[in-house]
Coordinates of C-alpha atoms and ligand atoms in Angstrom, one line a residue:
M1 CA -94.9 60.0 -129.7
I2 CA -94.1 60.4 -133.4
I3 CA -92.2 63.1 -135.1
L4 CA -93.1 63.6 -138.7
K5 CA -91.2 65.8 -141.0
L6 CA -92.9 67.0 -144.2
G7 CA -90.1 68.0 -146.6
G8 CA -90.3 71.3 -148.6
S9 CA -90.0 69.1 -151.7
V10 CA -93.4 67.6 -150.8
I11 CA -95.5 70.5 -149.6
T12 CA -94.1 73.1 -152.0
R13 CA -92.9 73.1 -155.6
K14 CA -89.3 73.2 -154.5
K15 CA -87.8 74.0 -157.9
S16 CA -89.9 77.2 -158.2
L17 CA -88.0 80.4 -157.5
T18 CA -91.1 82.0 -156.1
P19 CA -93.1 80.6 -153.2
T20 CA -95.5 78.0 -154.6
L21 CA -97.6 75.6 -152.5
D22 CA -98.2 72.0 -153.5
S23 CA -101.8 72.0 -152.3
F24 CA -102.5 68.7 -153.9
N25 CA -99.9 66.9 -151.8
L26 CA -100.8 68.9 -148.7
I27 CA -104.5 68.1 -148.8
R28 CA -103.8 64.4 -149.4
I29 CA -101.3 64.3 -146.5
A30 CA -103.6 66.1 -144.1
R31 CA -106.3 63.4 -145.0
E32 CA -103.8 60.6 -144.4
I33 CA -102.7 62.0 -141.0
S34 CA -106.3 62.5 -139.9
T35 CA -107.2 58.9 -140.7
S36 CA -104.2 57.3 -139.1
S37 CA -103.7 56.3 -135.5
Y38 CA -101.1 58.1 -133.3
H39 CA -101.1 59.0 -129.7
K40 CA -98.9 62.1 -129.7
L41 CA -97.7 63.8 -132.9
I42 CA -95.3 66.6 -133.7
I43 CA -95.2 67.8 -137.3
V44 CA -92.1 69.6 -138.6
H45 CA -92.1 71.0 -142.1
G46 CA -89.5 72.3 -144.4
A47 CA -89.5 75.6 -146.3
G48 CA -89.1 74.6 -149.9
S49 CA -89.7 77.5 -152.3
F50 CA -91.0 79.6 -149.5
G51 CA -87.6 79.8 -147.8
H52 CA -84.6 78.6 -149.8
P53 CA -84.7 81.2 -152.6
Y54 CA -84.8 84.1 -150.2
A55 CA -82.2 82.6 -147.9
K56 CA -79.9 82.1 -150.8
E57 CA -80.5 85.5 -152.4
Y58 CA -79.7 87.3 -149.2
L59 CA -76.9 84.9 -148.2
I60 CA -78.4 84.3 -144.7
G61 CA -75.8 82.6 -142.5
N62 CA -72.8 84.2 -144.3
E63 CA -70.4 86.5 -142.5
I64 CA -71.6 90.1 -142.1
K65 CA -68.7 92.5 -142.6
T66 CA -70.2 96.0 -143.1
T67 CA -73.3 97.9 -141.9
Q68 CA -74.5 97.8 -145.5
E69 CA -74.4 94.0 -145.4
L70 CA -76.2 94.0 -142.1
K71 CA -79.0 96.2 -143.5
R72 CA -79.4 93.9 -146.5
K73 CA -79.4 90.7 -144.5
R74 CA -81.9 92.2 -142.1
K75 CA -84.3 92.7 -145.0
G76 CA -83.6 89.1 -146.3
F77 CA -84.2 87.7 -142.8
S78 CA -87.6 89.5 -142.5
K79 CA -88.6 88.5 -145.9
T80 CA -87.7 84.8 -145.3
Q81 CA -89.3 84.8 -141.9
N82 CA -92.5 86.2 -143.3
S83 CA -92.6 83.8 -146.2
V84 CA -92.1 80.6 -144.1
K85 CA -94.6 81.9 -141.6
N86 CA -97.2 82.2 -144.4
L87 CA -96.4 78.6 -145.5
N88 CA -96.8 77.4 -141.9
A89 CA -100.2 79.2 -141.7
M90 CA -101.3 77.3 -144.9
V91 CA -100.0 74.0 -143.6
C92 CA -102.0 74.5 -140.3
Q93 CA -105.0 75.6 -142.3
Y94 CA -105.0 72.3 -144.3
L95 CA -104.5 70.3 -141.2
L96 CA -107.3 72.1 -139.4
E97 CA -109.7 71.4 -142.3
Q98 CA -109.2 67.7 -141.6
E99 CA -109.9 68.2 -137.9
I100 CA -106.3 67.9 -136.8
P101 CA -105.8 70.2 -133.8
A102 CA -102.7 72.0 -135.2
V103 CA -100.9 74.7 -133.2
S104 CA -98.2 76.7 -134.8
I105 CA -94.8 77.0 -133.1
Q106 CA -92.5 79.7 -134.7
P107 CA -88.8 78.9 -134.3
S108 CA -87.5 82.5 -134.8
S109 CA -89.6 83.6 -131.8
F110 CA -87.8 81.3 -129.3
I111 CA -84.8 79.5 -130.8
E112 CA -81.3 80.8 -131.2
T113 CA -78.3 79.1 -132.7
N114 CA -74.6 79.3 -132.1
N115 CA -72.6 78.8 -135.3
K116 CA -75.8 77.4 -136.9
R117 CA -76.5 74.8 -134.2
I118 CA -79.5 75.1 -131.8
I119 CA -78.7 76.4 -128.4
N120 CA -80.6 74.7 -125.5
I121 CA -84.3 75.5 -125.9
N122 CA -87.1 74.9 -123.5
L123 CA -89.5 72.3 -124.9
D124 CA -91.9 72.4 -122.0
L125 CA -94.6 74.3 -123.9
I126 CA -94.5 71.7 -126.8
T127 CA -94.8 69.0 -124.2
K128 CA -97.8 70.7 -122.7
Y129 CA -99.5 71.1 -126.0
L130 CA -98.9 67.4 -126.7
E131 CA -100.3 66.4 -123.3
L132 CA -103.5 68.3 -124.2
G133 CA -103.8 66.5 -127.5
F134 CA -102.7 69.3 -129.8
V135 CA -100.4 68.7 -132.8
P136 CA -97.6 71.2 -132.6
V137 CA -96.5 72.3 -136.1
I138 CA -92.9 73.7 -136.2
Y139 CA -90.8 74.5 -139.3
G140 CA -87.6 75.4 -140.9
D141 CA -87.0 79.2 -140.3
V142 CA -84.4 81.9 -140.0
V143 CA -83.1 82.5 -136.4
L144 CA -80.7 84.8 -134.6
D145 CA -77.2 83.3 -134.2
R146 CA -74.9 84.1 -131.3
D147 CA -71.8 84.0 -133.5
N148 CA -71.1 87.7 -133.9
K149 CA -69.7 87.2 -137.4
I150 CA -72.9 85.8 -138.9
K151 CA -75.6 87.1 -136.5
M152 CA -78.4 85.2 -138.4
A153 CA -78.8 81.6 -139.6
V154 CA -81.0 79.4 -141.5
L155 CA -82.4 76.6 -139.3
S156 CA -83.5 73.5 -141.2
G157 CA -86.5 71.5 -140.2
D158 CA -84.1 68.5 -140.2
Q159 CA -82.0 70.0 -137.3
I160 CA -85.3 70.8 -135.4
V161 CA -86.3 67.1 -135.9
K162 CA -82.9 66.0 -134.5
Y163 CA -83.1 68.4 -131.5
I164 CA -86.6 67.6 -130.5
A165 CA -86.1 63.8 -131.0
E166 CA -82.9 63.7 -128.8
N167 CA -84.7 65.6 -126.1
L168 CA -88.2 64.1 -126.2
K169 CA -87.2 60.6 -127.3
P170 CA -90.1 59.7 -129.6
E171 CA -90.9 56.1 -130.5
K172 CA -90.7 57.0 -134.1
V173 CA -89.1 59.6 -136.5
I174 CA -90.5 59.7 -140.0
L175 CA -89.2 62.0 -142.7
G176 CA -91.3 62.5 -145.8
S177 CA -89.5 63.6 -148.9
D178 CA -89.9 63.4 -152.7
V179 CA -87.8 60.3 -153.3
D180 CA -88.3 56.7 -152.0
G181 CA -85.4 57.0 -149.5
I182 CA -81.7 57.3 -149.6
Y183 CA -80.0 56.0 -152.7
N184 CA -76.3 55.3 -153.2
K185 CA -76.3 58.6 -155.3
D186 CA -78.9 61.1 -156.4
P187 CA -81.7 59.2 -158.2
K188 CA -82.7 62.3 -160.0
K189 CA -79.3 62.6 -161.6
Y190 CA -78.3 59.0 -162.0
T191 CA -80.7 56.4 -163.5
D192 CA -78.5 53.6 -162.2
A193 CA -78.9 54.8 -158.6
Y194 CA -80.2 52.1 -156.2
L195 CA -82.3 52.5 -153.0
M196 CA -80.6 51.6 -149.7
K197 CA -83.0 49.9 -147.3
I198 CA -80.8 50.6 -144.3
V199 CA -78.1 53.3 -143.9
T200 CA -75.7 53.4 -141.0
S201 CA -73.0 55.9 -142.2
H202 CA -72.2 58.4 -144.9
Q203 CA -69.5 56.1 -146.3
E204 CA -72.1 53.7 -147.6
L205 CA -73.2 56.3 -150.2
E206 CA -71.4 57.6 -153.3
S207 CA -72.9 61.1 -153.0
T208 CA -75.7 63.1 -151.5
D209 CA -75.1 66.3 -153.4
N210 CA -78.1 68.4 -154.3
T211 CA -77.9 70.5 -157.4
Q212 CA -81.5 70.0 -158.6
T213 CA -83.0 72.8 -156.4
V214 CA -81.8 75.7 -154.4
D215 CA -81.3 74.1 -151.0
V216 CA -79.3 76.1 -148.5
T217 CA -79.5 73.6 -145.7
G218 CA -77.6 70.7 -147.3
G219 CA -80.3 68.6 -149.0
M220 CA -80.2 64.9 -148.5
G221 CA -76.6 65.0 -147.1
G222 CA -77.7 67.4 -144.4
K223 CA -80.7 65.3 -143.5
L224 CA -78.6 62.2 -143.2
S225 CA -76.1 63.9 -140.9
E226 CA -78.8 64.9 -138.5
L227 CA -80.4 61.4 -138.6
L228 CA -77.0 59.6 -138.1
E229 CA -76.6 61.7 -134.9
L230 CA -79.9 60.4 -133.7
A231 CA -79.0 56.8 -134.6
K232 CA -75.9 57.1 -132.4
I233 CA -78.1 57.7 -129.4
G234 CA -80.3 54.8 -130.4
I235 CA -83.1 56.7 -132.1
E236 CA -84.0 55.1 -135.4
S237 CA -85.6 57.1 -138.2
E238 CA -87.0 56.4 -141.6
I239 CA -87.1 58.5 -144.8
I240 CA -90.1 57.7 -147.0
N241 CA -91.6 59.1 -150.2
A242 CA -94.4 61.3 -149.1
T243 CA -95.5 62.1 -152.6
H244 CA -96.9 58.5 -152.9
N245 CA -100.4 57.7 -151.7
N246 CA -100.7 56.2 -148.2
N247 CA -97.0 56.1 -147.4
I248 CA -97.4 58.6 -144.6
K249 CA -100.6 56.9 -143.4
N250 CA -98.9 53.5 -143.3
A251 CA -95.8 54.8 -141.6
L252 CA -97.9 56.5 -138.9
N253 CA -99.8 53.3 -138.4
G254 CA -96.6 51.4 -137.7
V255 CA -95.5 49.9 -141.0
K256 CA -91.7 49.8 -141.2
G257 CA -89.4 49.5 -144.2
I258 CA -91.4 51.7 -146.6
G259 CA -88.2 53.7 -147.4
T260 CA -84.8 53.9 -145.9
L261 CA -84.1 53.2 -142.2
I262 CA -81.3 55.1 -140.6
R263 CA -79.9 53.3 -137.6
N264 CA -76.8 52.4 -135.8
E265 CA -76.2 49.0 -137.2
K266 CA -77.2 46.8 -140.1
Ligands
ADP1 P1 -86.8 67.8 -148.5 O1 -87.2 69.1 -149.1 O2 -87.9 66.7 -148.7 O3 -86.5 67.9 -147.0 P2 -84.3 67.8 -149.9 O4 -84.7 68.5 -151.1 O5 -83.5 68.5 -148.9 O6 -85.6 67.1 -149.2 O7 -83.5 66.4 -150.3 C1 -84.2 65.5 -151.1 C2 -83.5 65.5 -152.5 O8 -82.1 65.0 -152.3 C3 -84.1 64.5 -153.5 O9 -85.1 65.2 -154.2 C4 -82.9 64.1 -154.3 O10 -82.9 64.7 -155.6 C5 -81.7 64.6 -153.5 N1 -80.6 63.6 -153.3 C6 -79.3 63.9 -153.4 N2 -78.5 62.8 -153.2 C7 -79.4 61.8 -152.8 C8 -79.3 60.4 -152.4 N3 -78.1 59.8 -152.3 N4 -80.4 59.7 -152.2 C9 -81.7 60.3 -152.3 N5 -81.8 61.6 -152.6 C10 -80.8 62.4 -152.9
IPE2 C1 -85.2 75.5 -144.5 O1 -85.8 74.4 -143.9 C2 -85.5 76.8 -143.8 C3 -85.3 78.0 -144.7 C4 -84.8 78.0 -145.9 C5 -85.7 79.3 -144.1 P1 -85.6 72.9 -144.5 O2 -84.1 72.8 -144.9 O3 -86.1 72.0 -143.5 O4 -86.5 72.9 -145.8 P2 -86.7 71.8 -146.9 O5 -87.4 70.7 -146.4 O6 -85.2 71.4 -147.3 O7 -87.3 72.5 -148.0

């Protein structure tokens, strides 16, 4: 089994403040997936400009102190949920056009968090879809949170990747983003940043801050935290540049070392 995350930076124009699809990347990636060999595949995708701007505008995940705030957050939650659902519908549509049997799985309809972390969820349905040869497509979403102070949270695709991987133990976890992997510092801000081929801890990097786009789920730093948790339990992952031709195809076909490997030891 392979878990593949398509970052919001790849399938949308993440810098845009209104929802904007990157259909050029999406069609190419759908073609690459359809022509590569995998046995079981779960696709997780990010929200990009379909989710982050709303989640930020309505401060989803911040404390709710008054009924006025609850009312406003409710509106923001619905708007975000609707927007990422639309993105998911488009992603599934592009996959289907390449004969990939995509089935949409909506996180907000069955996942709850407690203080922003996923509470035990039942993955049986996903397992059944996989056994029947479907490709489940799940995504970053807004969800209800059991912490009474916040009540609602933003759930990143990266946390979903981590949760599914630790429970279903895939052979491979691939994360496609818009950079070649993890650098010692943000390559979009520092021209002297260099690519790390293997990362085993946060300490190896100078920074993972993300000020280039509105990202409410922690950008590269958040991603690395999830992946280091996986590394601790022996699940290796790789961050690759999904904006470059054939990287996804090669990674699905078993090529390793295209980007940055996140694992427990050097
Ligand atoms: P995605 O939308 O693909 O899930 P994010 O936008 O959350 O990805 O994170 C990718 C971005 O993180 C890159 O575009 C890059 O500008 C930024 N970034 C910050 N620090 C680093 C770093 N040390 N190495 C690589 N990218 C970094
Ligand atoms: C964010 O998901 C979900 C919402 C903002 C609703 P991700 O954090 O996985 O999205 P990207 O990949 O960074 O855009």
